[in-house]
Amino acid sequence: MKVEDKKVVGIDYTLFLEDGSIADSTEGEEPLYFLYGNANIIPGLEKALAGLSVGDEKIVDISAEDAYGEIDEDAFEEMPLKAFPSDAKMEKGMSFALIDEEDNHIPATVHEVGTETITMDLNHPLAGQKLKFNVKVVDIREASEEELSHGHVHGPDGHHHH
Ligand code: ZN
């Protein structure tokens, strides 16, 4: 069996940033399962896995564009400092979840703290970054009808309902 559309694929991976630091890894954890061909993972990694078999291992370099996208200059938002709790010491690089009108949690990072306003960066934390994956295919199986209709995987064995 090979990695292709409508297959559920399990991978072990380590994600390296450009500076060589590790951003994420499945080491010591369960493999990541996803429905192939459904944009469940970043496009560059999905492309690189096409046609691989269980046991195949690969080092994949991915441009920012094929990963979490380039930094969107429109995704910086200036907010009044008083919108934040007065006892919160706001510093560049701190991460928050902002909550919008529809109760969605939007991850945001403090980009700049001014005297009266604060600029939040709403880009994905890995936007604008080239990524390197060390990835190994550990499992491939047929997706169930239910998984295909939902467009995502239901756990390693396909029986997780939600
Ligand atoms: Zn589902």
mmCIF file of C-alpha atoms and ligand atoms in Angstrom:
data_model
loop_
_atom_site.group_PDB
_atom_site.id
_atom_site.type_symbol
_atom_site.label_atom_id
_atom_site.label_comp_id
_atom_site.label_asym_id
_atom_site.label_seq_id
_atom_site.Cartn_x
_atom_site.Cartn_y
_atom_site.Cartn_z
ATOM 1 C CA MET A 1 0.000 0.000 0.000
ATOM 2 C CA LYS A 2 1.259 3.462 -0.869
ATOM 3 C CA VAL A 3 0.485 6.941 0.391
ATOM 4 C CA GLU A 4 -2.239 8.384 -1.856
ATOM 5 C CA ASP A 5 -5.649 10.061 -1.720
ATOM 6 C CA LYS A 6 -8.264 8.430 0.535
ATOM 7 C CA LYS A 7 -5.662 6.637 2.622
ATOM 8 C CA VAL A 8 -5.189 7.201 6.332
ATOM 9 C CA VAL A 9 -1.494 7.711 6.960
ATOM 10 C CA GLY A 10 0.402 7.529 10.244
ATOM 11 C CA ILE A 11 3.735 9.331 10.474
ATOM 12 C CA ASP A 12 6.455 9.863 13.019
ATOM 13 C CA TYR A 13 8.140 13.196 12.522
ATOM 14 C CA THR A 14 10.451 15.791 13.936
ATOM 15 C CA LEU A 15 10.005 19.380 12.798
ATOM 16 C CA PHE A 16 13.097 21.598 12.674
ATOM 17 C CA LEU A 17 13.077 25.362 12.254
ATOM 18 C CA GLU A 18 15.624 27.214 10.124
ATOM 19 C CA ASP A 19 17.894 27.754 13.123
ATOM 20 C CA GLY A 20 18.007 23.983 13.696
ATOM 21 C CA SER A 21 15.829 24.021 16.804
ATOM 22 C CA ILE A 22 13.094 21.420 17.171
ATOM 23 C CA ALA A 23 9.593 22.940 17.049
ATOM 24 C CA ASP A 24 7.595 19.735 17.329
ATOM 25 C CA SER A 25 8.086 15.983 17.375
ATOM 26 C CA THR A 26 6.130 12.768 17.787
ATOM 27 C CA GLU A 27 9.097 11.181 19.586
ATOM 28 C CA GLY A 28 7.826 9.435 22.696
ATOM 29 C CA GLU A 29 4.249 10.033 21.552
ATOM 30 C CA GLU A 30 1.701 8.416 19.256
ATOM 31 C CA PRO A 31 2.292 8.883 15.524
ATOM 32 C CA LEU A 32 0.280 11.588 13.778
ATOM 33 C CA TYR A 33 -2.626 10.112 11.764
ATOM 34 C CA PHE A 34 -4.278 12.105 8.994
ATOM 35 C CA LEU A 35 -6.444 11.647 5.919
ATOM 36 C CA TYR A 36 -4.203 12.006 2.887
ATOM 37 C CA GLY A 37 -5.226 14.375 0.084
ATOM 38 C CA ASN A 38 -7.509 16.457 2.287
ATOM 39 C CA ALA A 39 -5.227 19.302 3.324
ATOM 40 C CA ASN A 40 -5.206 17.989 6.909
ATOM 41 C CA ILE A 41 -1.475 18.755 7.044
ATOM 42 C CA ILE A 42 0.617 21.501 5.436
ATOM 43 C CA PRO A 43 0.772 21.260 1.613
ATOM 44 C CA GLY A 44 4.561 20.843 1.344
ATOM 45 C CA LEU A 45 4.606 17.842 3.657
ATOM 46 C CA GLU A 46 1.576 16.236 2.013
ATOM 47 C CA LYS A 47 3.224 16.516 -1.433
ATOM 48 C CA ALA A 48 6.483 15.033 -0.167
ATOM 49 C CA LEU A 49 4.771 11.913 1.199
ATOM 50 C CA ALA A 50 3.030 10.917 -2.059
ATOM 51 C CA GLY A 51 3.804 7.355 -3.117
ATOM 52 C CA LEU A 52 5.782 6.389 -0.017
ATOM 53 C CA SER A 53 5.330 3.023 1.730
ATOM 54 C CA VAL A 54 5.388 1.995 5.391
ATOM 55 C CA GLY A 55 8.958 2.213 6.662
ATOM 56 C CA ASP A 56 10.028 4.911 4.173
ATOM 57 C CA GLU A 57 11.864 7.790 5.772
ATOM 58 C CA LYS A 58 12.558 11.182 4.274
ATOM 59 C CA ILE A 59 14.004 14.589 5.063
ATOM 60 C CA VAL A 60 11.812 17.291 3.571
ATOM 61 C CA ASP A 61 12.625 20.991 3.185
ATOM 62 C CA ILE A 62 9.508 23.124 2.891
ATOM 63 C CA SER A 63 9.275 26.784 1.901
ATOM 64 C CA ALA A 64 7.188 29.111 4.057
ATOM 65 C CA GLU A 65 4.683 29.331 1.209
ATOM 66 C CA ASP A 66 4.134 25.538 1.274
ATOM 67 C CA ALA A 67 4.091 25.456 5.078
ATOM 68 C CA TYR A 68 2.160 27.995 7.150
ATOM 69 C CA GLY A 69 2.341 30.769 4.543
ATOM 70 C CA GLU A 70 4.254 34.010 4.342
ATOM 71 C CA ILE A 71 3.727 36.599 7.065
ATOM 72 C CA ASP A 72 0.543 38.544 6.335
ATOM 73 C CA GLU A 73 1.102 42.240 7.025
ATOM 74 C CA ASP A 74 -2.668 42.645 7.430
ATOM 75 C CA ALA A 75 -2.673 40.185 10.319
ATOM 76 C CA PHE A 76 -1.207 42.718 12.753
ATOM 77 C CA GLU A 77 -3.812 44.378 14.895
ATOM 78 C CA GLU A 78 -3.403 47.419 17.102
ATOM 79 C CA MET A 79 -5.486 47.232 20.278
ATOM 80 C CA PRO A 80 -5.881 49.582 23.239
ATOM 81 C CA LEU A 81 -3.699 48.582 26.180
ATOM 82 C CA LYS A 82 -6.690 48.997 28.467
ATOM 83 C CA ALA A 83 -8.391 46.066 26.716
ATOM 84 C CA PHE A 84 -5.967 43.843 28.607
ATOM 85 C CA PRO A 85 -6.019 43.172 32.357
ATOM 86 C CA SER A 86 -4.096 45.941 34.127
ATOM 87 C CA ASP A 87 -2.065 43.453 36.155
ATOM 88 C CA ALA A 88 -0.895 41.627 33.031
ATOM 89 C CA LYS A 89 2.637 42.626 32.193
ATOM 90 C CA MET A 90 2.574 42.705 28.397
ATOM 91 C CA GLU A 91 5.845 41.882 26.707
ATOM 92 C CA LYS A 92 6.902 41.281 23.113
ATOM 93 C CA GLY A 93 6.709 37.584 22.248
ATOM 94 C CA MET A 94 4.004 36.651 24.762
ATOM 95 C CA SER A 95 1.223 34.486 23.357
ATOM 96 C CA PHE A 96 -2.488 34.794 23.999
ATOM 97 C CA ALA A 97 -5.745 33.448 22.726
ATOM 98 C CA LEU A 98 -7.979 36.336 21.681
ATOM 99 C CA ILE A 99 -11.692 35.557 21.683
ATOM 100 C CA ASP A 100 -13.827 37.006 18.894
ATOM 101 C CA GLU A 101 -17.596 37.663 18.710
ATOM 102 C CA GLU A 102 -18.243 34.066 17.650
ATOM 103 C CA ASP A 103 -16.258 32.706 20.581
ATOM 104 C CA ASN A 104 -13.419 31.493 18.378
ATOM 105 C CA HIS A 105 -10.032 31.384 20.065
ATOM 106 C CA ILE A 106 -7.435 33.078 17.903
ATOM 107 C CA PRO A 107 -3.814 32.546 18.854
ATOM 108 C CA ALA A 108 -1.972 35.851 18.915
ATOM 109 C CA THR A 109 1.500 37.013 19.863
ATOM 110 C CA VAL A 110 2.446 40.398 21.284
ATOM 111 C CA HIS A 111 4.399 42.155 18.530
ATOM 112 C CA GLU A 112 4.932 45.567 20.074
ATOM 113 C CA VAL A 113 3.902 47.294 23.297
ATOM 114 C CA GLY A 114 3.311 51.051 23.028
ATOM 115 C CA THR A 115 2.287 53.541 25.707
ATOM 116 C CA GLU A 116 -1.425 53.265 24.935
ATOM 117 C CA THR A 117 -1.723 50.522 22.381
ATOM 118 C CA ILE A 118 -0.406 47.075 21.836
ATOM 119 C CA THR A 119 0.183 45.489 18.424
ATOM 120 C CA MET A 120 -0.838 41.854 18.240
ATOM 121 C CA ASP A 121 0.445 39.503 15.547
ATOM 122 C CA LEU A 122 -2.352 37.138 14.445
ATOM 123 C CA ASN A 123 -0.198 35.164 12.022
ATOM 124 C CA HIS A 124 0.394 31.487 12.703
ATOM 125 C CA PRO A 125 3.495 31.277 14.934
ATOM 126 C CA LEU A 126 5.312 29.426 12.141
ATOM 127 C CA ALA A 127 4.256 31.793 9.327
ATOM 128 C CA GLY A 128 7.181 33.051 7.261
ATOM 129 C CA GLN A 129 9.399 30.146 8.332
ATOM 130 C CA LYS A 130 11.094 27.529 6.218
ATOM 131 C CA LEU A 131 10.565 24.144 7.818
ATOM 132 C CA LYS A 132 12.470 20.874 7.730
ATOM 133 C CA PHE A 133 10.733 17.607 8.548
ATOM 134 C CA ASN A 134 12.408 14.333 9.308
ATOM 135 C CA VAL A 135 9.447 12.080 8.597
ATOM 136 C CA LYS A 136 8.806 8.331 8.597
ATOM 137 C CA VAL A 137 5.678 6.580 7.361
ATOM 138 C CA VAL A 138 4.616 4.088 10.062
ATOM 139 C CA ASP A 139 1.114 3.115 8.938
ATOM 140 C CA ILE A 140 -1.162 3.258 5.891
ATOM 141 C CA ARG A 141 -4.747 2.011 5.763
ATOM 142 C CA GLU A 142 -7.927 2.623 3.777
ATOM 143 C CA ALA A 143 -10.065 5.477 5.111
ATOM 144 C CA SER A 144 -13.578 4.526 6.256
ATOM 145 C CA GLU A 145 -16.634 5.974 4.494
ATOM 146 C CA GLU A 146 -17.294 8.027 7.607
ATOM 147 C CA GLU A 147 -13.795 9.474 7.632
ATOM 148 C CA LEU A 148 -14.055 10.351 3.938
ATOM 149 C CA SER A 149 -17.385 12.117 4.462
ATOM 150 C CA HIS A 150 -16.049 14.022 7.490
ATOM 151 C CA GLY A 151 -12.814 14.889 5.686
ATOM 152 C CA HIS A 152 -10.630 13.858 8.619
ATOM 153 C CA VAL A 153 -9.315 10.827 10.409
ATOM 154 C CA HIS A 154 -10.933 9.199 13.456
ATOM 155 C CA GLY A 155 -7.832 8.036 15.291
ATOM 156 C CA PRO A 156 -5.397 5.244 14.450
ATOM 157 C CA ASP A 157 -8.061 2.544 14.045
ATOM 158 C CA GLY A 158 -10.863 4.746 12.642
ATOM 159 C CA HIS A 159 -13.277 4.023 15.500
ATOM 160 C CA HIS A 160 -13.060 7.286 17.380
ATOM 161 C CA HIS A 161 -16.453 8.992 17.154
ATOM 162 C CA HIS A 162 -17.163 12.634 17.853
HETATM 163 ZN ZN ZN B 1 -15.376 13.160 12.151
#
